[in-house]
Amino acid sequence: MSIRRGRRVRTAALGVAVAAGITATVCAAPASARDAAPGSHRATQQAMDAAVRAGVPGVVGLAQDGGRGWTGEAGVADLRTGRERRAEDRYRVGSITKTFVATVVLQLEAEGRLSLDDSVEHWLPGVVRGNGHDGTKITLRRLLQHTSGIFNYTQDQTFGQRVFTADFLRHRYDTYTPRQLVDIAMTHAPDFAPGTSWHYSNTNFVLAGMVIEKATGHSYATEIDRRVLRPLHLRSTTLPGTDSRMPRPSGRAYSKLSQQTTGRTYDVTALDPSMAGSAGEMVSDSADLNRFYRALLTGELLPQRQLKEMTTTVPVGSDTPDAGYGLGLMENKLPCGTEVWGHDGGIHGSSSVTLTTKDGRHSLAFNFNGDWSGDSAAVVVAEFCGTAPAAEPVK
């Protein structure tokens, strides 16, 4: 997800942005850079260093491979003080929140409390209606796999002006309810008829969070905490709601607040995350993210039938044939043959990726604390394929 507008680092979904850059990353690597075998992490560190040379203030990540852990850092967590990034730093993870939300929905299905074939109208009467939207024709499955056709509220021009430009500095503490975010989407026509195509829409997961609350009587945040965070002891992961502060330890987050990659750099650390809600409000760290995705893919959180539903993917576009989207979960087949599962996430000043092999043995989670530069695909390929990036010019 991106709760931001698209630039190279501003990912809309893992398969669309990271996977699209993977082939180019491999082809760009000179033969002399291809001697770092997977498992050595040398190529991963080189890719992180390259991201900082390209303009990212700082990078931090954690890889775990066969029980062995490795932490990589580059650049700084704070441009003012020069404090370096640390393995335990927490950061906003944006759309990685979606996998947690989808996990809860699937747990509720396993308990017989809802069905993926239920319509949105059944759970949220009258909410998805207007300008061609019809909640009676959209199932919960279509929400979770982004085949609903529902307009993405973050692409609304007025919302974008307030949130993605320098106007953000005046609106960073604005609070939104989930219904307000959905209502923004309802002022636009759908992207396509339900089930006929795929398009990433944050509105889908705002609705999924609303369904969780309707089905349980508790907020999606409460259910994620009860069903996922506490059982897995993910003590660095939080859903802040409307709290604009970052928990400690954490660094700063930076943005250009513009489509341009030059010009003034703004500290955008403090913001009201209700602008993202159940589509992307979460804060976590690399260790927790690796733990969550390993647990999910190895069956700790879902029965086999629900895990199969989650990992049944649909194509995300002809330009990314090696990527597919399941239910809040992305599959990528890397050029070296490795298959990885996970998600990425972007929110102001923070770009994150977390991936694991399906057997859970090899995991990677990392974060850029800037949103205008850097090649996240290069870090992915470096870690899982041992391919270092080509040298980049300093920007």
Short mmCIF file of C-alpha atoms in Angstrom, two decimals:
data_model
loop_
_atom_site.label_atom_id
_atom_site.label_comp_id
_atom_site.label_asym_id
_atom_site.label_seq_id
_atom_site.Cartn_x
_atom_site.Cartn_y
_atom_site.Cartn_z
CA MET A 1 0.00 0.00 0.00
CA SER A 2 0.90 3.54 -0.30
CA ILE A 3 -0.93 6.16 1.63
CA ARG A 4 1.04 8.42 -0.70
CA ARG A 5 1.17 9.18 -4.36
CA GLY A 6 3.32 7.10 -6.66
CA ARG A 7 7.00 7.57 -7.26
CA ARG A 8 9.55 4.81 -7.63
CA VAL A 9 9.91 4.31 -3.87
CA ARG A 10 6.27 5.10 -3.20
CA THR A 11 4.96 1.62 -3.65
CA ALA A 12 1.32 0.93 -4.43
CA ALA A 13 1.72 -2.79 -3.79
CA LEU A 14 4.68 -5.10 -3.54
CA GLY A 15 4.15 -6.84 -6.86
CA VAL A 16 3.46 -3.64 -8.73
CA ALA A 17 6.46 -1.66 -7.55
CA VAL A 18 9.05 -3.94 -5.94
CA ALA A 19 8.55 -6.83 -8.34
CA ALA A 20 8.55 -4.49 -11.33
CA GLY A 21 12.01 -3.30 -10.30
CA ILE A 22 13.46 -6.75 -9.66
CA THR A 23 14.34 -7.66 -13.26
CA ALA A 24 15.98 -4.31 -13.85
CA THR A 25 17.93 -4.66 -10.62
CA VAL A 26 19.33 -8.03 -11.61
CA CYS A 27 20.17 -6.94 -15.15
CA ALA A 28 21.91 -3.82 -13.88
CA ALA A 29 24.27 -5.72 -11.58
CA PRO A 30 27.72 -6.15 -13.08
CA ALA A 31 29.30 -9.61 -13.03
CA SER A 32 31.81 -8.49 -10.40
CA ALA A 33 28.96 -7.71 -8.01
CA ARG A 34 27.38 -11.16 -8.27
CA ASP A 35 29.74 -13.00 -5.98
CA ALA A 36 27.84 -12.50 -2.71
CA ALA A 37 25.96 -15.76 -2.25
CA PRO A 38 22.57 -15.76 -0.54
CA GLY A 39 23.14 -16.07 3.19
CA SER A 40 26.24 -13.89 3.35
CA HIS A 41 24.19 -10.64 3.54
CA ARG A 42 27.10 -8.74 2.00
CA ALA A 43 25.03 -7.92 -1.06
CA THR A 44 22.15 -6.80 1.18
CA GLN A 45 24.39 -4.34 2.99
CA GLN A 46 25.67 -3.05 -0.34
CA ALA A 47 22.07 -2.47 -1.49
CA MET A 48 21.27 -0.58 1.71
CA ASP A 49 24.40 1.55 1.29
CA ALA A 50 23.36 2.27 -2.31
CA ALA A 51 19.94 3.46 -1.15
CA VAL A 52 21.59 5.98 1.16
CA ARG A 53 23.88 7.18 -1.62
CA ALA A 54 20.75 7.67 -3.74
CA GLY A 55 19.24 9.98 -1.13
CA VAL A 56 17.47 7.88 1.54
CA PRO A 57 18.42 9.33 4.95
CA GLY A 58 18.68 5.93 6.60
CA VAL A 59 17.93 2.22 6.22
CA VAL A 60 17.52 -0.51 8.82
CA GLY A 61 16.66 -4.15 8.29
CA LEU A 62 16.75 -7.58 9.85
CA ALA A 63 17.24 -10.85 7.99
CA GLN A 64 16.75 -14.27 9.54
CA ASP A 65 17.91 -17.34 7.66
CA GLY A 66 17.76 -20.83 9.11
CA GLY A 67 17.75 -19.54 12.68
CA ARG A 68 20.60 -17.08 12.15
CA GLY A 69 19.90 -13.37 12.39
CA TRP A 70 21.64 -10.44 10.70
CA THR A 71 20.99 -6.72 11.09
CA GLY A 72 21.96 -4.15 8.48
CA GLU A 73 21.99 -0.39 8.90
CA ALA A 74 23.02 2.52 6.72
CA GLY A 75 22.67 6.27 7.00
CA VAL A 76 21.01 8.05 9.89
CA ALA A 77 17.79 7.94 11.87
CA ASP A 78 17.88 11.68 12.56
CA LEU A 79 19.26 14.25 10.12
CA ARG A 80 19.52 16.88 12.85
CA THR A 81 21.47 14.90 15.44
CA GLY A 82 23.16 12.37 13.16
CA ARG A 83 21.96 9.48 15.33
CA GLU A 84 22.40 6.22 13.43
CA ARG A 85 19.58 3.78 12.78
CA ARG A 86 19.24 0.90 15.23
CA ALA A 87 17.88 -2.61 14.88
CA GLU A 88 15.26 -1.98 17.56
CA ASP A 89 13.91 1.20 15.93
CA ARG A 90 10.17 1.23 15.38
CA TYR A 91 8.69 2.71 12.22
CA ARG A 92 5.37 3.22 10.48
CA VAL A 93 4.72 0.20 8.24
CA GLY A 94 1.80 1.46 6.13
CA SER A 95 0.08 -1.26 4.13
CA ILE A 96 1.79 -4.10 5.94
CA THR A 97 -1.18 -3.48 8.26
CA LYS A 98 -3.34 -5.12 5.58
CA THR A 99 -1.95 -8.59 6.20
CA PHE A 100 -2.84 -8.33 9.89
CA VAL A 101 -6.37 -7.21 9.02
CA ALA A 102 -6.82 -10.03 6.51
CA THR A 103 -5.55 -12.54 9.09
CA VAL A 104 -8.28 -11.51 11.54
CA VAL A 105 -10.98 -11.72 8.87
CA LEU A 106 -9.83 -15.25 8.01
CA GLN A 107 -9.77 -16.23 11.68
CA LEU A 108 -13.37 -15.06 11.94
CA GLU A 109 -14.24 -17.18 8.92
CA ALA A 110 -12.59 -20.20 10.53
CA GLU A 111 -14.77 -19.61 13.59
CA GLY A 112 -17.92 -19.50 11.43
CA ARG A 113 -18.63 -15.87 12.29
CA LEU A 114 -18.53 -14.69 8.69
CA SER A 115 -17.89 -16.00 5.19
CA LEU A 116 -15.60 -14.65 2.51
CA ASP A 117 -18.59 -14.96 0.19
CA ASP A 118 -20.69 -12.59 2.33
CA SER A 119 -21.47 -9.33 0.61
CA VAL A 120 -20.25 -6.02 1.93
CA GLU A 121 -23.88 -4.93 2.01
CA HIS A 122 -24.69 -7.79 4.41
CA TRP A 123 -22.26 -6.44 6.99
CA LEU A 124 -22.32 -2.73 6.19
CA PRO A 125 -25.78 -1.86 4.84
CA GLY A 126 -25.82 1.25 2.68
CA VAL A 127 -22.11 2.04 3.10
CA VAL A 128 -20.90 1.03 -0.38
CA ARG A 129 -23.42 2.78 -2.55
CA GLY A 130 -23.45 5.62 -5.07
CA ASN A 131 -21.84 6.56 -8.38
CA GLY A 132 -22.07 2.96 -9.57
CA HIS A 133 -20.77 1.30 -6.40
CA ASP A 134 -23.00 -1.56 -5.22
CA GLY A 135 -22.13 -3.37 -1.99
CA THR A 136 -24.51 -6.22 -2.80
CA LYS A 137 -22.18 -7.34 -5.60
CA ILE A 138 -18.92 -7.13 -3.66
CA THR A 139 -17.82 -9.99 -1.42
CA LEU A 140 -15.38 -9.84 1.47
CA ARG A 141 -12.98 -11.93 -0.63
CA ARG A 142 -12.98 -9.23 -3.29
CA LEU A 143 -12.14 -6.62 -0.69
CA LEU A 144 -9.15 -8.58 0.58
CA GLN A 145 -7.78 -9.39 -2.89
CA HIS A 146 -8.41 -5.92 -4.40
CA THR A 147 -10.83 -7.16 -7.06
CA SER A 148 -13.80 -5.12 -5.77
CA GLY A 149 -13.37 -2.21 -8.19
CA ILE A 150 -14.00 0.25 -5.34
CA PHE A 151 -12.28 3.59 -5.90
CA ASN A 152 -9.12 4.20 -3.86
CA TYR A 153 -9.84 7.17 -1.58
CA THR A 154 -6.16 8.18 -1.47
CA GLN A 155 -6.43 9.02 -5.18
CA ASP A 156 -9.10 11.64 -4.54
CA GLN A 157 -7.76 15.04 -5.63
CA THR A 158 -8.92 17.02 -2.60
CA PHE A 159 -7.68 14.41 -0.14
CA GLY A 160 -4.40 14.26 -2.02
CA GLN A 161 -3.92 18.02 -1.85
CA ARG A 162 -4.36 18.01 1.92
CA VAL A 163 -2.28 14.95 2.62
CA PHE A 164 0.43 14.57 -0.05
CA THR A 165 1.57 18.16 -0.70
CA ALA A 166 3.03 20.84 1.55
CA ASP A 167 -0.57 21.38 2.76
CA PHE A 168 0.11 18.30 4.89
CA LEU A 169 1.94 20.57 7.33
CA ARG A 170 -1.40 22.25 8.13
CA HIS A 171 -3.44 19.05 8.05
CA ARG A 172 -1.09 16.49 9.62
CA TYR A 173 -3.22 16.25 12.78
CA ASP A 174 -6.59 16.01 11.03
CA THR A 175 -8.65 13.04 12.21
CA TYR A 176 -10.71 10.87 9.87
CA THR A 177 -13.30 8.24 10.70
CA PRO A 178 -13.42 5.08 8.58
CA ARG A 179 -16.82 6.13 7.24
CA GLN A 180 -15.41 9.48 6.13
CA LEU A 181 -12.67 7.73 4.16
CA VAL A 182 -15.16 5.40 2.49
CA ASP A 183 -17.47 8.31 1.70
CA ILE A 184 -14.60 10.01 -0.15
CA ALA A 185 -14.34 6.94 -2.37
CA MET A 186 -18.09 6.88 -2.97
CA THR A 187 -17.96 10.29 -4.66
CA HIS A 188 -16.15 8.58 -7.56
CA ALA A 189 -17.18 5.88 -10.01
CA PRO A 190 -15.78 2.36 -9.51
CA ASP A 191 -12.63 1.40 -11.37
CA PHE A 192 -14.33 -1.69 -12.87
CA ALA A 193 -17.18 -4.12 -12.24
CA PRO A 194 -16.56 -6.33 -9.18
CA GLY A 195 -14.44 -9.38 -9.94
CA THR A 196 -13.45 -8.36 -13.47
CA SER A 197 -9.98 -6.92 -12.82
CA TRP A 198 -7.45 -6.03 -10.11
CA HIS A 199 -6.62 -2.60 -8.74
CA TYR A 200 -5.04 -1.66 -5.43
CA SER A 201 -7.50 0.30 -3.29
CA ASN A 202 -6.96 1.33 0.30
CA THR A 203 -10.72 1.70 0.62
CA ASN A 204 -11.03 -2.09 0.51
CA PHE A 205 -9.19 -2.51 3.78
CA VAL A 206 -10.88 0.41 5.51
CA LEU A 207 -14.08 -1.52 4.79
CA ALA A 208 -12.52 -4.76 6.03
CA GLY A 209 -11.72 -3.07 9.33
CA MET A 210 -15.32 -1.90 9.59
CA VAL A 211 -16.54 -5.47 8.94
CA ILE A 212 -14.34 -6.80 11.76
CA GLU A 213 -15.92 -4.30 14.15
CA LYS A 214 -19.43 -5.20 13.01
CA ALA A 215 -18.79 -8.94 13.34
CA THR A 216 -17.07 -8.81 16.75
CA GLY A 217 -18.32 -5.69 18.48
CA HIS A 218 -14.70 -4.59 18.90
CA SER A 219 -12.42 -2.41 16.80
CA TYR A 220 -10.08 -4.09 14.32
CA ALA A 221 -7.20 -2.80 16.45
CA THR A 222 -8.54 -4.59 19.53
CA GLU A 223 -8.99 -7.81 17.57
CA ILE A 224 -5.50 -7.64 16.05
CA ASP A 225 -4.03 -7.09 19.48
CA ARG A 226 -6.00 -9.97 21.04
CA ARG A 227 -5.62 -12.46 18.22
CA VAL A 228 -2.17 -11.71 16.81
CA LEU A 229 0.04 -9.31 18.78
CA ARG A 230 -0.37 -10.84 22.22
CA PRO A 231 -0.20 -14.52 21.20
CA LEU A 232 2.98 -13.89 19.18
CA HIS A 233 4.44 -11.51 21.80
CA LEU A 234 4.85 -8.72 19.25
CA ARG A 235 5.60 -6.08 21.85
CA SER A 236 6.96 -3.48 19.43
CA THR A 237 3.85 -3.48 17.22
CA THR A 238 1.06 -1.01 17.89
CA LEU A 239 -2.04 0.43 16.25
CA PRO A 240 -1.95 4.08 17.35
CA GLY A 241 -5.43 5.13 16.22
CA THR A 242 -5.30 8.93 16.33
CA ASP A 243 -2.09 9.25 18.37
CA SER A 244 0.39 11.25 16.28
CA ARG A 245 3.43 10.35 18.38
CA MET A 246 5.94 7.60 17.63
CA PRO A 247 6.82 5.14 20.40
CA ARG A 248 10.45 4.88 21.48
CA PRO A 249 12.92 3.87 20.26
CA SER A 250 12.39 5.36 16.83
CA GLY A 251 14.04 7.72 14.42
CA ARG A 252 12.56 10.47 12.28
CA ALA A 253 10.67 10.20 8.99
CA TYR A 254 11.34 12.50 6.02
CA SER A 255 9.54 13.55 2.85
CA LYS A 256 9.76 16.07 0.03
CA LEU A 257 5.92 16.42 0.10
CA SER A 258 6.14 16.69 -3.64
CA GLN A 259 6.46 14.58 -6.77
CA GLN A 260 9.95 16.08 -7.09
CA THR A 261 13.00 14.34 -5.66
CA THR A 262 14.86 17.59 -5.04
CA GLY A 263 14.11 20.59 -2.90
CA ARG A 264 13.38 20.94 0.78
CA THR A 265 13.24 17.87 3.01
CA TYR A 266 10.49 17.91 5.66
CA ASP A 267 10.31 16.05 8.95
CA VAL A 268 6.94 14.29 8.72
CA THR A 269 7.31 11.99 11.73
CA ALA A 270 4.27 13.27 13.61
CA LEU A 271 0.90 12.66 11.94
CA ASP A 272 -2.58 11.43 12.77
CA PRO A 273 -2.59 7.88 11.35
CA SER A 274 -6.38 7.79 11.07
CA MET A 275 -5.79 9.01 7.50
CA ALA A 276 -4.75 5.40 6.86
CA GLY A 277 -6.80 3.50 9.43
CA SER A 278 -7.04 -0.25 8.85
CA ALA A 279 -5.39 0.23 5.46
CA GLY A 280 -2.08 1.34 6.98
CA GLU A 281 -1.86 2.80 10.49
CA MET A 282 0.44 0.26 12.15
CA VAL A 283 3.83 0.86 13.80
CA SER A 284 6.28 -2.04 14.21
CA ASP A 285 9.92 -3.06 13.99
CA SER A 286 11.81 -5.52 11.82
CA ALA A 287 11.95 -8.33 14.38
CA ASP A 288 8.20 -8.28 14.96
CA LEU A 289 7.44 -8.20 11.25
CA ASN A 290 9.65 -11.20 10.57
CA ARG A 291 8.05 -13.08 13.47
CA PHE A 292 4.53 -12.34 12.22
CA TYR A 293 5.06 -13.42 8.62
CA ARG A 294 6.92 -16.58 9.65
CA ALA A 295 4.10 -17.50 12.02
CA LEU A 296 1.48 -16.76 9.38
CA LEU A 297 3.07 -18.75 6.55
CA THR A 298 3.86 -21.74 8.76
CA GLY A 299 0.32 -22.11 10.06
CA GLU A 300 0.51 -20.68 13.59
CA LEU A 301 -2.29 -18.17 13.00
CA LEU A 302 -4.68 -19.81 10.52
CA PRO A 303 -6.06 -23.28 9.85
CA GLN A 304 -4.84 -24.85 6.64
CA ARG A 305 -8.05 -24.09 4.72
CA GLN A 306 -7.89 -20.37 5.50
CA LEU A 307 -4.15 -20.21 4.80
CA LYS A 308 -4.81 -21.77 1.40
CA GLU A 309 -7.46 -19.10 0.74
CA MET A 310 -4.99 -16.40 1.73
CA THR A 311 -2.23 -17.71 -0.54
CA THR A 312 -4.46 -18.24 -3.58
CA THR A 313 -3.46 -15.31 -5.76
CA VAL A 314 -4.81 -13.32 -8.67
CA PRO A 315 -2.64 -11.56 -11.29
CA VAL A 316 -1.76 -7.95 -10.56
CA GLY A 317 -0.93 -6.88 -14.11
CA SER A 318 0.82 -7.94 -17.29
CA ASP A 319 3.90 -5.87 -16.41
CA THR A 320 4.48 -7.97 -13.27
CA PRO A 321 3.88 -11.58 -14.40
CA ASP A 322 5.89 -13.02 -11.51
CA ALA A 323 3.71 -11.41 -8.84
CA GLY A 324 0.27 -12.26 -7.52
CA TYR A 325 -2.00 -10.92 -4.78
CA GLY A 326 -3.81 -13.20 -2.36
CA LEU A 327 -5.87 -12.01 0.60
CA GLY A 328 -3.83 -9.16 2.07
CA LEU A 329 -0.69 -11.03 1.03
CA MET A 330 1.61 -10.77 -2.00
CA GLU A 331 3.60 -13.50 -3.76
CA ASN A 332 6.77 -12.74 -5.72
CA LYS A 333 8.88 -15.14 -7.75
CA LEU A 334 12.40 -13.73 -7.87
CA PRO A 335 14.73 -14.10 -10.87
CA CYS A 336 16.93 -16.57 -8.98
CA GLY A 337 13.92 -18.87 -8.53
CA THR A 338 13.15 -18.05 -4.89
CA GLU A 339 9.48 -17.53 -4.04
CA VAL A 340 8.76 -15.01 -1.31
CA TRP A 341 5.56 -13.88 0.39
CA GLY A 342 4.79 -10.68 2.25
CA HIS A 343 3.78 -7.08 1.72
CA ASP A 344 5.20 -3.60 1.49
CA GLY A 345 3.95 -0.40 3.01
CA GLY A 346 4.38 3.30 2.53
CA ILE A 347 3.24 6.25 4.58
CA HIS A 348 4.75 9.72 4.91
CA GLY A 349 8.51 9.44 5.28
CA SER A 350 8.48 5.69 5.73
CA SER A 351 8.81 2.90 3.15
CA SER A 352 8.91 -0.67 4.42
CA VAL A 353 9.08 -4.18 2.97
CA THR A 354 8.73 -7.53 4.72
CA LEU A 355 9.09 -10.91 2.99
CA THR A 356 9.57 -14.54 3.87
CA THR A 357 9.94 -17.82 2.07
CA LYS A 358 6.84 -19.98 2.36
CA ASP A 359 8.53 -22.37 4.76
CA GLY A 360 9.40 -19.45 7.02
CA ARG A 361 13.11 -20.24 7.06
CA HIS A 362 14.36 -17.06 5.37
CA SER A 363 12.82 -13.69 6.25
CA LEU A 364 13.65 -10.04 5.66
CA ALA A 365 12.07 -6.84 6.96
CA PHE A 366 13.52 -3.40 6.31
CA ASN A 367 12.64 0.28 6.28
CA PHE A 368 13.70 3.45 4.47
CA ASN A 369 13.03 6.61 6.52
CA GLY A 370 12.53 8.71 3.39
CA ASP A 371 9.92 8.43 0.64
CA TRP A 372 11.47 10.02 -2.45
CA SER A 373 14.40 7.80 -3.38
CA GLY A 374 16.00 4.40 -2.96
CA ASP A 375 15.56 1.01 -4.58
CA SER A 376 13.77 -1.44 -2.30
CA ALA A 377 13.75 -4.11 -5.02
CA ALA A 378 17.55 -4.10 -4.97
CA VAL A 379 17.55 -4.90 -1.25
CA VAL A 380 15.09 -7.77 -1.79
CA VAL A 381 17.09 -9.36 -4.62
CA ALA A 382 20.35 -8.86 -2.75
CA GLU A 383 19.09 -10.73 0.29
CA PHE A 384 17.28 -13.61 -1.37
CA CYS A 385 19.43 -13.98 -4.51
CA GLY A 386 22.83 -12.67 -3.38
CA THR A 387 22.90 -10.08 -6.18
CA ALA A 388 24.40 -6.70 -5.32
CA PRO A 389 23.16 -3.55 -7.08
CA ALA A 390 25.11 -1.68 -9.70
CA ALA A 391 26.80 1.49 -8.59
CA GLU A 392 24.44 4.49 -8.55
CA PRO A 393 25.37 8.11 -8.97
CA VAL A 394 25.18 10.24 -5.87
CA LYS A 395 22.04 12.39 -5.85
#
